Each structure stands twice: as C-alpha cells, then as structure tokens.
Coordinates of C-alpha atoms in Angstrom, one line a residue:
R158 CA 89.0 -94.9 -186.6
H159 CA 85.6 -93.2 -186.7
T160 CA 86.9 -90.5 -189.1
K161 CA 88.1 -93.0 -191.7
I162 CA 84.8 -95.0 -191.6
V163 CA 82.7 -91.9 -191.9
E164 CA 84.7 -90.8 -195.0
K165 CA 84.1 -94.3 -196.5
I166 CA 80.4 -94.1 -195.8
F167 CA 80.2 -90.6 -197.3
D168 CA 82.0 -91.8 -200.5
R169 CA 79.7 -94.8 -200.7
F170 CA 76.6 -92.6 -200.5
M171 CA 78.0 -90.3 -203.2
E172 CA 78.7 -93.3 -205.5
Q173 CA 75.2 -94.6 -205.0
G174 CA 73.7 -91.2 -205.8
D175 CA 72.3 -90.8 -202.3
I176 CA 74.2 -87.6 -201.8
Y177 CA 74.2 -84.6 -204.1
K178 CA 75.7 -81.1 -204.1
G179 CA 73.4 -78.1 -204.0
E180 CA 72.5 -74.9 -202.2
Y181 CA 70.3 -74.7 -199.2
E182 CA 68.2 -71.8 -197.9
G183 CA 66.1 -72.4 -194.8
W184 CA 65.4 -71.7 -191.2
Y185 CA 68.3 -72.8 -189.1
C186 CA 68.5 -73.5 -185.3
M187 CA 72.1 -72.9 -184.1
P188 CA 71.8 -74.9 -180.8
C189 CA 70.2 -77.9 -182.6
E190 CA 72.4 -77.5 -185.7
T191 CA 69.4 -78.3 -187.8
Y192 CA 67.5 -76.8 -190.7
F193 CA 63.7 -76.7 -190.7
T194 CA 61.0 -75.9 -193.3
E195 CA 58.5 -73.1 -192.7
T196 CA 55.8 -75.7 -191.9
Q197 CA 58.0 -77.5 -189.3
L198 CA 58.5 -74.4 -187.2
V199 CA 56.3 -74.0 -184.1
D200 CA 55.2 -70.4 -183.6
G201 CA 58.1 -69.4 -185.9
K202 CA 60.6 -71.1 -183.6
C203 CA 62.6 -74.4 -183.5
P204 CA 60.2 -77.3 -183.0
D205 CA 62.8 -79.2 -180.9
C206 CA 64.2 -76.6 -178.5
G207 CA 61.8 -73.6 -178.9
R208 CA 64.6 -71.2 -179.6
E209 CA 64.8 -68.5 -182.4
V210 CA 65.7 -69.7 -185.9
K211 CA 67.6 -67.8 -188.6
K212 CA 67.2 -67.7 -192.3
M213 CA 70.4 -69.1 -193.8
K214 CA 71.8 -69.9 -197.2
E215 CA 74.9 -71.9 -198.0
E216 CA 76.4 -74.5 -200.4
S217 CA 75.9 -77.9 -199.1
Y218 CA 75.7 -81.6 -199.8
F219 CA 72.3 -83.2 -199.3
F220 CA 71.1 -86.7 -198.6
N221 CA 68.2 -87.7 -200.8
M222 CA 65.6 -88.6 -198.1
K223 CA 62.8 -88.7 -200.6
K224 CA 64.4 -91.7 -202.3
Y225 CA 63.8 -93.8 -199.2
Q226 CA 60.5 -92.4 -197.9
K227 CA 58.3 -95.2 -199.2
R228 CA 60.7 -97.8 -198.0
L229 CA 60.7 -96.2 -194.5
E230 CA 56.9 -96.1 -194.4
E231 CA 56.7 -99.8 -195.4
F232 CA 59.1 -100.6 -192.6
Y233 CA 56.9 -98.8 -190.1
E234 CA 53.9 -100.7 -191.3
Q235 CA 55.7 -104.0 -190.9
N236 CA 57.2 -103.1 -187.5
P237 CA 54.5 -101.3 -185.6
D238 CA 56.4 -101.5 -182.3
F239 CA 59.6 -99.9 -183.7
I240 CA 58.9 -96.5 -182.1
K241 CA 57.7 -96.3 -178.5
P242 CA 55.7 -94.7 -176.9
E243 CA 53.0 -94.6 -179.6
S244 CA 52.6 -90.9 -179.2
R245 CA 56.1 -90.3 -180.4
K246 CA 55.3 -92.2 -183.6
N247 CA 52.1 -90.3 -184.2
E248 CA 54.0 -87.0 -183.8
L249 CA 56.7 -88.0 -186.3
F250 CA 54.2 -89.1 -188.9
N251 CA 52.0 -86.0 -188.6
N252 CA 54.8 -83.5 -188.5
F253 CA 57.5 -84.9 -190.7
I254 CA 56.6 -88.0 -192.8
K255 CA 53.1 -87.2 -194.0
P256 CA 54.0 -83.7 -195.3
G257 CA 56.9 -85.4 -197.2
L258 CA 60.5 -85.8 -196.2
E259 CA 62.9 -82.9 -197.0
D260 CA 66.3 -83.8 -198.2
L261 CA 68.8 -83.5 -195.4
C262 CA 71.7 -81.1 -195.4
V263 CA 74.8 -83.3 -194.5
T264 CA 77.7 -80.8 -194.8
R265 CA 78.6 -77.3 -193.6
T266 CA 81.0 -74.7 -194.9
T267 CA 80.7 -72.1 -192.1
F268 CA 83.2 -73.9 -189.8
D269 CA 86.2 -76.2 -190.4
W270 CA 86.3 -78.5 -187.3
G271 CA 85.0 -82.0 -187.8
I272 CA 85.4 -84.6 -190.5
K273 CA 86.0 -83.1 -193.9
V274 CA 84.5 -84.4 -197.1
P275 CA 87.4 -86.4 -198.7
K276 CA 87.1 -84.9 -202.2
D277 CA 85.8 -81.5 -201.2
P278 CA 87.6 -80.5 -198.0
K279 CA 86.0 -77.0 -197.7
H280 CA 82.8 -79.0 -196.6
V281 CA 82.6 -80.5 -193.2
I282 CA 80.4 -83.6 -192.7
Y283 CA 77.4 -82.4 -190.7
V284 CA 76.6 -83.5 -187.2
W285 CA 73.9 -86.2 -187.7
L286 CA 75.7 -88.2 -190.4
D287 CA 78.8 -88.1 -188.3
A288 CA 77.2 -88.6 -184.9
L289 CA 74.7 -91.4 -185.7
T290 CA 77.3 -93.6 -187.4
N291 CA 79.2 -93.8 -184.1
Y292 CA 76.8 -96.6 -183.2
I293 CA 78.4 -98.9 -185.8
T294 CA 81.9 -97.4 -186.2
A295 CA 82.5 -98.0 -182.5
L296 CA 81.8 -101.7 -183.2
G297 CA 84.3 -101.9 -186.1
Y298 CA 81.9 -101.6 -189.0
M299 CA 83.9 -101.4 -192.3
S300 CA 87.2 -102.0 -190.4
D301 CA 89.6 -104.9 -190.6
D302 CA 88.1 -106.4 -187.4
D303 CA 84.3 -106.2 -187.4
T304 CA 83.8 -109.0 -184.8
L305 CA 82.0 -106.8 -182.4
F306 CA 79.8 -105.3 -185.1
K307 CA 78.7 -108.8 -186.2
K308 CA 78.1 -109.8 -182.6
Y309 CA 76.1 -106.7 -181.4
W310 CA 74.4 -105.2 -184.4
P311 CA 71.5 -104.7 -184.8
A312 CA 70.8 -103.1 -181.4
D313 CA 67.9 -104.4 -179.5
L314 CA 67.0 -100.9 -178.3
H315 CA 68.0 -97.3 -178.8
L316 CA 67.1 -95.6 -175.5
I317 CA 67.1 -91.8 -176.3
G318 CA 65.7 -88.5 -175.2
K319 CA 62.4 -87.6 -176.9
D320 CA 63.9 -84.4 -178.3
I321 CA 66.2 -86.4 -180.7
I322 CA 63.8 -89.2 -181.7
R323 CA 63.3 -87.7 -185.2
F324 CA 67.0 -88.2 -186.0
H325 CA 67.0 -91.8 -184.7
T326 CA 63.7 -92.8 -186.4
I327 CA 63.9 -91.1 -189.7
Y328 CA 67.5 -90.2 -190.6
W329 CA 69.3 -93.1 -188.9
P330 CA 67.0 -95.8 -190.4
I331 CA 67.4 -94.3 -193.9
F332 CA 71.2 -94.1 -193.5
L333 CA 71.2 -97.8 -192.5
M334 CA 68.9 -98.7 -195.4
A335 CA 71.3 -97.0 -197.8
L336 CA 74.1 -99.1 -196.3
D337 CA 72.0 -102.3 -196.6
L338 CA 72.3 -102.8 -192.9
P339 CA 69.6 -104.1 -190.5
L340 CA 67.8 -101.5 -188.4
P341 CA 67.7 -101.5 -184.6
K342 CA 64.8 -103.5 -183.3
Q343 CA 63.2 -100.7 -181.3
V344 CA 63.7 -97.0 -180.4
F345 CA 62.3 -95.6 -177.2
G346 CA 62.1 -91.8 -176.7
H347 CA 62.0 -91.3 -173.0
P348 CA 60.3 -88.2 -171.5
W349 CA 62.0 -85.4 -169.6
L350 CA 62.3 -84.8 -165.9
L351 CA 61.0 -81.3 -165.2
Q352 CA 61.7 -78.9 -162.4
G353 CA 58.4 -77.2 -161.6
D354 CA 56.6 -76.3 -164.8
G355 CA 59.4 -76.4 -167.3
K356 CA 62.6 -78.1 -168.5
M357 CA 65.6 -77.5 -166.3
S358 CA 68.1 -75.0 -167.6
K359 CA 70.8 -72.8 -166.2
S360 CA 69.3 -69.8 -167.8
K361 CA 66.1 -70.3 -165.8
G362 CA 68.1 -70.9 -162.6
N363 CA 66.1 -74.0 -161.8
V364 CA 68.8 -76.6 -162.0
I365 CA 69.0 -79.4 -159.5
Y366 CA 72.5 -80.9 -159.4
A367 CA 73.0 -84.6 -159.2
D368 CA 75.9 -84.2 -156.8
D369 CA 73.6 -82.3 -154.4
L370 CA 70.9 -85.0 -154.6
V371 CA 73.5 -87.7 -153.8
D372 CA 74.9 -85.7 -150.9
L373 CA 71.5 -85.3 -149.4
F374 CA 69.8 -88.6 -150.1
G375 CA 72.4 -91.1 -151.3
V376 CA 72.9 -92.7 -154.7
D377 CA 70.3 -95.4 -154.5
A378 CA 67.6 -93.0 -153.2
V379 CA 68.3 -90.8 -156.2
R380 CA 68.2 -93.8 -158.5
Y381 CA 64.8 -94.8 -157.0
F382 CA 63.4 -91.4 -157.4
V383 CA 64.4 -90.6 -161.0
L384 CA 63.4 -94.1 -162.2
H385 CA 60.2 -94.3 -160.3
E386 CA 59.0 -90.7 -161.0
M387 CA 59.7 -90.8 -164.8
P388 CA 56.4 -91.9 -166.4
F389 CA 56.4 -94.1 -169.4
E390 CA 55.1 -91.4 -171.8
N391 CA 54.7 -88.1 -170.0
D392 CA 57.3 -85.8 -168.4
G393 CA 58.0 -86.4 -164.8
V394 CA 58.5 -83.7 -162.1
I395 CA 61.3 -83.4 -159.6
T396 CA 61.1 -81.1 -156.5
W397 CA 62.9 -81.1 -153.2
D398 CA 59.5 -81.6 -151.4
L399 CA 58.6 -84.6 -153.6
L400 CA 62.1 -86.1 -153.0
V401 CA 61.6 -85.9 -149.3
E402 CA 58.1 -87.3 -149.5
R403 CA 59.2 -90.4 -151.5
M404 CA 62.2 -90.8 -149.3
N405 CA 60.0 -91.0 -146.2
S406 CA 57.0 -92.9 -147.5
D407 CA 58.6 -95.4 -149.9
L408 CA 62.2 -95.9 -148.8
A409 CA 62.1 -95.2 -145.0
N410 CA 58.7 -96.5 -144.2
T411 CA 57.7 -99.2 -146.7
L412 CA 61.2 -100.7 -147.3
G413 CA 63.5 -99.6 -144.5
N414 CA 61.1 -100.0 -141.7
L415 CA 60.1 -103.5 -143.0
V416 CA 63.7 -104.8 -143.0
N417 CA 64.4 -103.3 -139.6
R418 CA 61.3 -104.6 -138.0
T419 CA 61.8 -108.1 -139.4
I420 CA 65.5 -108.3 -138.2
S421 CA 64.6 -106.8 -134.8
M422 CA 61.8 -109.2 -134.1
S423 CA 64.0 -112.2 -135.2
N424 CA 66.7 -111.1 -132.7
K425 CA 64.2 -110.3 -130.0
Y426 CA 62.2 -113.6 -130.2
F427 CA 64.7 -116.1 -131.5
G428 CA 68.2 -114.7 -131.0
G429 CA 68.4 -113.9 -134.7
V430 CA 67.8 -117.5 -135.8
V431 CA 65.4 -117.8 -138.8
A432 CA 63.7 -121.2 -139.0
N433 CA 60.8 -122.5 -140.9
S434 CA 58.7 -124.6 -138.5
G435 CA 56.0 -125.4 -141.2
V436 CA 53.1 -124.1 -139.1
T437 CA 51.0 -122.1 -141.6
D438 CA 47.7 -120.4 -141.9
G439 CA 45.7 -118.6 -144.6
F440 CA 47.7 -115.5 -144.7
D441 CA 50.9 -117.3 -145.8
K442 CA 49.7 -118.5 -149.2
N443 CA 48.7 -115.1 -150.4
L444 CA 52.1 -113.6 -149.4
M445 CA 53.9 -116.5 -151.2
D446 CA 51.7 -116.0 -154.3
V447 CA 52.5 -112.3 -154.4
A448 CA 56.2 -112.9 -153.8
L449 CA 56.4 -115.4 -156.7
D450 CA 54.2 -113.5 -159.0
T451 CA 56.2 -110.2 -158.6
K452 CA 59.0 -111.5 -160.8
H453 CA 56.6 -112.1 -163.7
K454 CA 55.0 -108.7 -163.3
V455 CA 58.4 -107.0 -163.3
I456 CA 59.5 -108.9 -166.4
K457 CA 56.2 -107.9 -168.2
C458 CA 56.7 -104.2 -167.3
M459 CA 60.4 -104.2 -168.3
S460 CA 59.6 -105.9 -171.6
K461 CA 57.4 -102.9 -172.4
L462 CA 60.1 -100.4 -171.0
R463 CA 57.8 -99.5 -168.2
V464 CA 60.5 -99.1 -165.6
A465 CA 58.5 -97.0 -163.1
D466 CA 55.8 -99.6 -163.2
A467 CA 58.3 -102.4 -162.6
M468 CA 59.6 -100.7 -159.5
T469 CA 56.0 -100.1 -158.3
E470 CA 55.4 -103.9 -158.5
I471 CA 58.5 -104.6 -156.4
F472 CA 57.4 -102.1 -153.7
N473 CA 53.9 -103.6 -153.8
L474 CA 55.6 -106.8 -152.6
F475 CA 57.2 -104.9 -149.7
K476 CA 53.8 -103.3 -148.9
R477 CA 52.3 -106.8 -148.9
C478 CA 55.0 -107.9 -146.4
N479 CA 54.1 -105.0 -144.1
K480 CA 50.4 -106.0 -144.4
Y481 CA 51.4 -109.6 -143.5
I482 CA 52.9 -108.3 -140.3
D483 CA 49.7 -106.5 -139.4
E484 CA 47.7 -109.6 -140.2
T485 CA 49.8 -112.1 -138.3
M486 CA 50.7 -109.8 -135.4
P487 CA 54.1 -111.4 -134.3
W488 CA 54.1 -109.4 -131.1
A489 CA 50.8 -111.1 -130.1
L490 CA 52.1 -114.6 -131.1
A491 CA 55.3 -114.0 -129.0
K492 CA 53.1 -113.7 -125.9
D493 CA 51.7 -117.2 -126.3
P494 CA 54.2 -120.1 -125.7
A495 CA 52.0 -122.4 -127.8
K496 CA 52.4 -120.3 -130.9
Q497 CA 56.2 -120.0 -131.0
D498 CA 56.4 -122.3 -134.0
R499 CA 53.8 -120.2 -135.8
L500 CA 55.8 -117.1 -135.0
A501 CA 59.0 -118.7 -136.4
T502 CA 57.2 -119.4 -139.7
V503 CA 55.9 -115.8 -139.9
L504 CA 59.4 -114.4 -139.5
Y505 CA 60.8 -117.0 -142.0
N506 CA 58.2 -116.0 -144.6
L507 CA 59.1 -112.3 -144.1
V508 CA 62.9 -112.9 -144.5
E509 CA 62.2 -115.1 -147.6
S510 CA 59.9 -112.5 -149.2
I511 CA 62.2 -109.6 -148.5
T512 CA 65.1 -111.6 -150.1
I513 CA 63.0 -112.1 -153.2
G514 CA 62.0 -108.4 -153.3
A515 CA 65.7 -107.4 -152.8
S516 CA 66.8 -109.6 -155.7
L517 CA 64.3 -108.0 -158.0
L518 CA 65.3 -104.5 -156.7
S519 CA 69.0 -105.1 -157.2
P520 CA 69.2 -103.8 -160.8
F521 CA 67.5 -100.6 -159.8
M522 CA 69.1 -100.1 -156.3
P523 CA 72.2 -102.3 -156.2
E524 CA 73.7 -100.9 -153.0
T525 CA 70.5 -101.1 -151.1
A526 CA 69.9 -104.7 -152.2
E527 CA 73.5 -105.7 -151.0
R528 CA 72.9 -104.1 -147.6
I529 CA 69.6 -106.1 -147.3
F530 CA 71.3 -109.3 -148.2
A531 CA 74.1 -108.6 -145.7
Q532 CA 71.7 -108.0 -142.9
L533 CA 69.5 -111.0 -143.6
N534 CA 72.6 -113.3 -144.2
S535 CA 71.1 -114.1 -147.6
S536 CA 72.2 -113.7 -151.2
E537 CA 70.7 -112.5 -154.5
R538 CA 68.5 -115.0 -156.3
T539 CA 68.8 -115.9 -159.9
M540 CA 65.8 -115.6 -162.1
D541 CA 65.2 -119.3 -162.0
E542 CA 65.5 -119.3 -158.2
L543 CA 62.8 -116.6 -158.0
E544 CA 60.3 -119.3 -159.2
M545 CA 60.6 -121.0 -155.8
F546 CA 59.6 -119.9 -152.3
G547 CA 61.5 -121.3 -149.3
L548 CA 65.1 -121.2 -150.5
Y549 CA 66.4 -119.3 -147.4
E550 CA 68.3 -121.9 -145.4
S551 CA 66.4 -122.7 -142.2
G552 CA 68.5 -122.0 -139.1
K553 CA 70.6 -119.2 -140.4
K554 CA 71.0 -116.1 -138.3
V555 CA 70.3 -112.5 -139.3
T556 CA 72.6 -109.7 -138.1
D557 CA 72.4 -108.8 -134.5
K558 CA 73.0 -105.1 -135.3
P559 CA 70.4 -104.0 -137.9
E560 CA 71.2 -100.7 -139.6
I561 CA 68.7 -98.2 -140.8
L562 CA 68.5 -98.3 -144.6
F563 CA 66.9 -94.9 -145.0
A564 CA 66.4 -92.4 -142.3
R565 CA 63.3 -90.2 -142.3
L566 CA 64.0 -86.6 -143.3
D567 CA 62.6 -83.3 -142.3
A568 CA 61.5 -81.2 -145.3
K569 CA 62.5 -77.9 -143.7
E570 CA 65.9 -79.2 -142.7
V571 CA 66.5 -80.4 -146.2
Q572 CA 65.5 -77.1 -147.7
A573 CA 67.9 -75.3 -145.3
K574 CA 70.7 -77.5 -146.6
V575 CA 69.7 -76.8 -150.2
D576 CA 69.7 -73.1 -149.6
K577 CA 73.1 -73.3 -148.0
M578 CA 74.5 -75.3 -150.9
N579 CA 73.0 -72.9 -153.5
A580 CA 74.4 -69.9 -151.5
S581 CA 77.9 -71.4 -151.3
R582 CA 77.8 -72.2 -155.0
Q583 CA 76.7 -68.7 -155.9
A584 CA 79.1 -66.8 -153.6
P585 CA 82.4 -68.0 -155.2
A586 CA 81.0 -67.5 -158.6
E587 CA 80.1 -63.9 -157.8
E588 CA 83.4 -63.3 -156.1
E589 CA 85.3 -64.8 -159.1
K590 CA 83.3 -62.6 -161.4
K591 CA 84.3 -59.5 -159.4
D592 CA 87.9 -60.5 -159.3
D593 CA 88.4 -61.8 -162.8
E594 CA 86.1 -59.6 -165.0
P595 CA 88.3 -57.0 -166.8
V596 CA 87.4 -53.3 -166.7
I597 CA 88.1 -50.6 -169.3
D598 CA 88.7 -46.9 -168.7
I599 CA 88.1 -44.6 -171.6
E600 CA 88.6 -40.9 -172.2
P601 CA 85.6 -39.0 -170.8
K602 CA 83.7 -36.8 -173.2
E603 CA 82.2 -33.4 -172.5
E604 CA 79.2 -33.5 -170.2
I605 CA 75.8 -33.1 -171.7
T606 CA 72.6 -31.8 -170.2
F607 CA 69.4 -33.8 -169.7
D608 CA 67.9 -31.8 -172.5
D609 CA 70.7 -33.0 -174.8
F610 CA 69.9 -36.6 -173.8
E611 CA 66.2 -36.1 -174.4
K612 CA 66.9 -35.3 -178.0
M613 CA 68.2 -38.9 -178.6
Q614 CA 65.6 -41.6 -179.4
F615 CA 66.6 -45.2 -178.5
Q616 CA 64.3 -48.1 -179.3
V617 CA 64.5 -51.9 -179.6
G618 CA 64.7 -53.1 -183.2
E619 CA 64.4 -56.5 -184.9
I620 CA 66.8 -57.3 -187.8
I621 CA 64.6 -58.9 -190.5
A622 CA 67.2 -59.0 -193.3
C623 CA 70.9 -58.3 -193.6
E624 CA 73.5 -58.4 -196.4
E625 CA 77.1 -57.5 -196.9
V626 CA 77.8 -54.1 -198.4
K627 CA 79.6 -54.6 -201.8
K628 CA 83.1 -53.1 -202.1
S629 CA 83.4 -52.9 -198.3
K630 CA 85.4 -55.2 -196.0
K631 CA 83.6 -54.1 -192.8
L632 CA 80.1 -53.0 -193.5
L633 CA 76.8 -54.9 -193.2
C634 CA 73.5 -53.4 -194.3
S635 CA 70.6 -54.4 -192.0
Q636 CA 66.8 -53.9 -192.5
V637 CA 65.6 -53.2 -188.9
K638 CA 62.0 -53.3 -187.9
I639 CA 61.2 -50.6 -185.3
G640 CA 57.5 -50.6 -184.4
S641 CA 55.6 -50.5 -187.7
Q642 CA 58.5 -49.0 -189.6
V643 CA 61.6 -50.6 -191.2
K644 CA 64.9 -48.6 -191.2
Q645 CA 68.0 -49.4 -193.2
I646 CA 71.1 -49.2 -191.0
V647 CA 74.7 -49.7 -192.1
S648 CA 77.2 -50.9 -189.4
G649 CA 80.9 -51.6 -189.4
I650 CA 80.5 -55.1 -187.8
K651 CA 81.2 -57.5 -190.6
K652 CA 84.3 -58.7 -188.9
H653 CA 82.3 -59.7 -185.8
Y654 CA 79.0 -60.9 -187.3
S655 CA 77.9 -62.7 -190.5
A656 CA 74.9 -61.4 -192.4
E657 CA 73.1 -64.7 -191.7
E658 CA 73.9 -64.4 -188.0
M659 CA 72.3 -60.9 -187.8
V660 CA 68.9 -62.0 -189.0
G661 CA 66.4 -62.4 -186.1
K662 CA 68.4 -60.5 -183.5
K663 CA 66.7 -57.9 -181.2
V664 CA 69.1 -55.0 -180.9
M665 CA 69.3 -51.5 -179.4
V666 CA 69.0 -48.7 -182.0
L667 CA 69.7 -45.0 -182.0
V668 CA 66.7 -44.2 -184.2
N669 CA 66.9 -40.4 -184.8
L670 CA 70.4 -40.1 -186.1
K671 CA 70.6 -38.0 -189.2
P672 CA 70.7 -40.2 -192.3
A673 CA 74.1 -40.5 -194.0
K674 CA 75.7 -42.6 -196.8
L675 CA 78.3 -45.1 -196.0
A676 CA 80.1 -46.7 -199.0
G677 CA 77.3 -45.3 -201.1
V678 CA 74.6 -46.9 -199.0
L679 CA 72.1 -44.9 -197.1
S680 CA 72.1 -45.5 -193.3
E681 CA 69.1 -44.3 -191.2
G682 CA 70.3 -45.0 -187.7
M683 CA 72.9 -46.7 -185.5
L684 CA 73.1 -50.1 -183.8
L685 CA 74.6 -49.8 -180.3
C686 CA 77.6 -52.0 -179.6
A687 CA 80.2 -52.4 -176.8
E688 CA 83.9 -52.6 -177.6
D689 CA 86.7 -54.2 -175.6
E690 CA 90.4 -53.3 -175.5
N691 CA 91.0 -55.7 -178.4
G692 CA 88.5 -54.0 -180.7
E693 CA 86.0 -56.9 -180.4
L694 CA 82.4 -55.7 -180.8
S695 CA 79.3 -57.0 -179.1
L696 CA 75.8 -55.9 -180.1
M697 CA 73.7 -54.5 -177.2
V698 CA 70.6 -56.7 -176.9
P699 CA 67.7 -56.5 -174.5
E700 CA 68.1 -58.8 -171.4
K701 CA 64.4 -59.7 -171.5
K702 CA 62.0 -60.4 -174.3
M703 CA 61.0 -57.0 -175.8
P704 CA 58.8 -56.2 -178.8
A705 CA 60.3 -54.3 -181.7
G706 CA 59.8 -50.6 -181.1
A707 CA 60.0 -50.7 -177.3
E708 CA 61.5 -47.5 -176.0
I709 CA 64.9 -47.6 -174.3
C710 CA 64.9 -45.0 -171.6

C-alpha cells in the first residue's frame, strides 16, 4: 500500500516540475544517508552524527527546494510556535534556511532495495521522501479509503528526536506544500538522554539497557526517571547513581512513604475507616488549594510539552501532603480523646489529596497509580472531578495490608548487580566469538630477520581521492596522503570497494615498496588488506584515530 502511494506521489511531483533529473556531487554521510554542502559540515564532518563524510558523485533525481523556500519562510512567520523548543528553530534558520536551501537528492542508484522510480527503475526513491510520507500513507492518503486520513490529518504534534528535526521542519513541510496538504500543527524536537558526557553508543561501551533498568527498578520507576530527568530543551543525563538517588528520594520517600504512612495511621487509629468529620483548621485550606491547583499547573506544563515540569508539579502535591502531616501531627492528635474528629479529618484530607495526585500521575506511572487506588479503595478521577475536593466517600476503608510502593535501594548493591549483569552479557559474547569465529591457516613463508623487517616502512595514510583504472576490472588508483606527501597507489580491490567509498579512509600503507606500473599506471606503495578463504578483502585500518603519516611499528 505504501509503495503504490509513494510511486503516485513521485509521479505527481514530476508532473508538477518539482522533481528533475541531474547529477549530484557532494559530501555524503553513509549512516545518515544524507548529502551536505561544504558550509553545512561541522569540522569537516556530518553536522547530525559527527561521523566522517565522503565526496560522492552520482546521477540522481532532485526535489526543487528553492521553489518553496519563500513559502516556507512565510509559514514560519505566520506560525511562530510551529517548531519547539525555540533553540531548534534558531539553529535551522541559521544553518540551513538563511544560507539558502539546497535542492534535495531524492533517489539513489548505488543500491536496488526500496521503492523504484516507476518510469526509471534503476533509481530507488531515497529515504526521506519514502520515510516521511509514511505519516499519511498509513492513514490511507490517495487510497480508495481515506477515512482515517481525513479524520487524523493534520497531526497535532510530531514528537521527534532533535537530530532529525531538519527533515521534519524543512523537507516534510515542503513535500506537504507540494501536495497541497495542511502541515502538522507543531513539531517538537526532544533532547537526548546522555550517559556521562556523551550520547550512548555500543562503540563507546556506555549503553544502559532498558531491560536492565526494569529488572532493577521496575517499569514505572524507569518511566518516572526518563520523563522527569529529560529537560525541555537541554540533554538529560542518566547514571546508575542518579537512578538510585531519584528512586530513594522521590519514589520511596516522597511518594511511597506518604502512602504507607497514611494507610498505616488510618488502620492504627480508626481500623482503616476514612471519614470526614468536618473539623478543620488553617492548614486544611492550603492543602486543598494546592491539590485543586495542581491539575491546572499540569495542564499548563503539558500544553507547552514540559513533561518533566508537569511531573514536578504532581510531586510538589505529594511533598505538600508530607508537610501537612508534619504540620498537623496526627500522632499527637491521637493521644488526645477530644481531638479524634480532627484526626479523622486530617487522614481524610490526606487520602483525598493522594487520590487526586495519583489521578494526575496515572498517565505517567499507570501501574503505580493503580496500586495506590487499590490500597486507598479509591478510583481514578476524571478531569472534571479533579475540580472538586472531597469526593472520597466518607466511611470507606483502606487496605489493612499496605504494601511498599518503592523500596529504598543501596547504591553499592545496585552497582554490584549491574556489574554482574554486564559480566554475564559479556562472557557469552566472548565465548561465542571464540567458538564461532573462523580461522585460516596459510602456507608459511621463509623466516626473515629483524634487519629484513626493519627495511620495510609502514605508515598510516589517508585516501584523499580515488578513481577506477581504465581498462581494468579490478584496479583502483588512490591518492594517499602520508604525512606531508601524497603517494599514488594502485590496488586490486575494485571488486570489494567503490572509488567513492575509498575516499576519506585511514589505511595502513607499505610506503617504501619500489614503484611499479600496473595496467600502465604508476603505483608507489601498497595498501595492506586481509583476505578470507572466499577471496573477500578488507582494508587494514587503525583501530583508534591516528593522523596521516603515523608510523606503524
């Protein structure tokens, strides 16, 4: 279904003159599958992921972005809240829109998987034109039944990672304009959750796995942490120590202890019966005001997509309940027979306030809210009901067996469990690697002396240009920067690497090999490769970042 609609969209763009055929040469990021201009690069690398880019050239179809630039800018002026946070919009304008939009490459010819251009099947429709249109093809746009599309489009909000905001706020709006469709009402580029001082990645070895978090803390605790610790605009940080700290201070102390104390006192003083006697004092009104005002504060935060702030407001209510206990001192009231009615009202106000807080907490921590309702013998309030204080039915009984919502954790014990999980995960992987990794035995050559070895000069080289050798099916000619010199090296690796793919690679080079001509082209060294039993070659590259010219010894 998606394929058919994408083909129709492509044909429509062609008919409108939005797409044209041409040739593209530019800096290409393989992981992001995106071309960049020289000015868009950051320190010569991809502005999105920070990886190396390569100079590539190929025949492509292009979408005429320049045609829609003025219309896009006018839309931004008329809809100042379209992109949130504000810093994301400023970044887009300064880096991409003000310098002038570049036409977007929308097809590729270097692979054949994906949706092919209907009238030119050697071209495959490129990722963003294919991917972004899923938002509307999934709803039945351009299909026989577009009921869902008419019902749900335009989207109220695209909630996306900040690293793909450019595609959703430049390319996607322009595609929609070209289709004469309404744009989404808002796009929010959320920040990252970082481990330590950088983005989590397997290559850095700093990944924290969601399954591990849940095993140690439970689903709702993890939900609380990742929602609460993700700031509105800046990146958040996740560490095991911080998880334990939040678990103990916010969940175990502020919330868990509050619920447990309230239920325990109700059982101890009134056999679990919660009744409003109507005996009040000055502390009650402030608690009620906070409880009723929390809903409005949460709504205000959520309307601005400030999820962490919304959760903070809910926990401020729970903190106010704890303060109310300190102010009213139920244990002191319990000692005075004349103040039993006052004690009953205090406990009623606590149960009512906790029920209100749990109702607001439910979307964020649904399991925890349900456990609170079950123990208080209450139920989740509707938004209208949250306008009223005192809906808990007087005379109901709370559970006689309160459960601990969140147990306090010891940071050292948690770290020991983490170390054990990491070790168990690493051990099988290493064992599997030993068992499954193939080995190759080759015919040994004549031994050489150390003096013989000393005669060979190995250095790190950087391939700055590469092209195919004419009249050869297997040779590539590379210009390799080694220190301040550039050597021309011919290698029989055309079957394994394209010329474009070679550019930018750091390789290991035998530098002082006597020059020779291969297929009429002078070669001044040798690139080191490994070869498996199937004849597949792999260039030897430095494991760590090394400058061109570094000696291999």
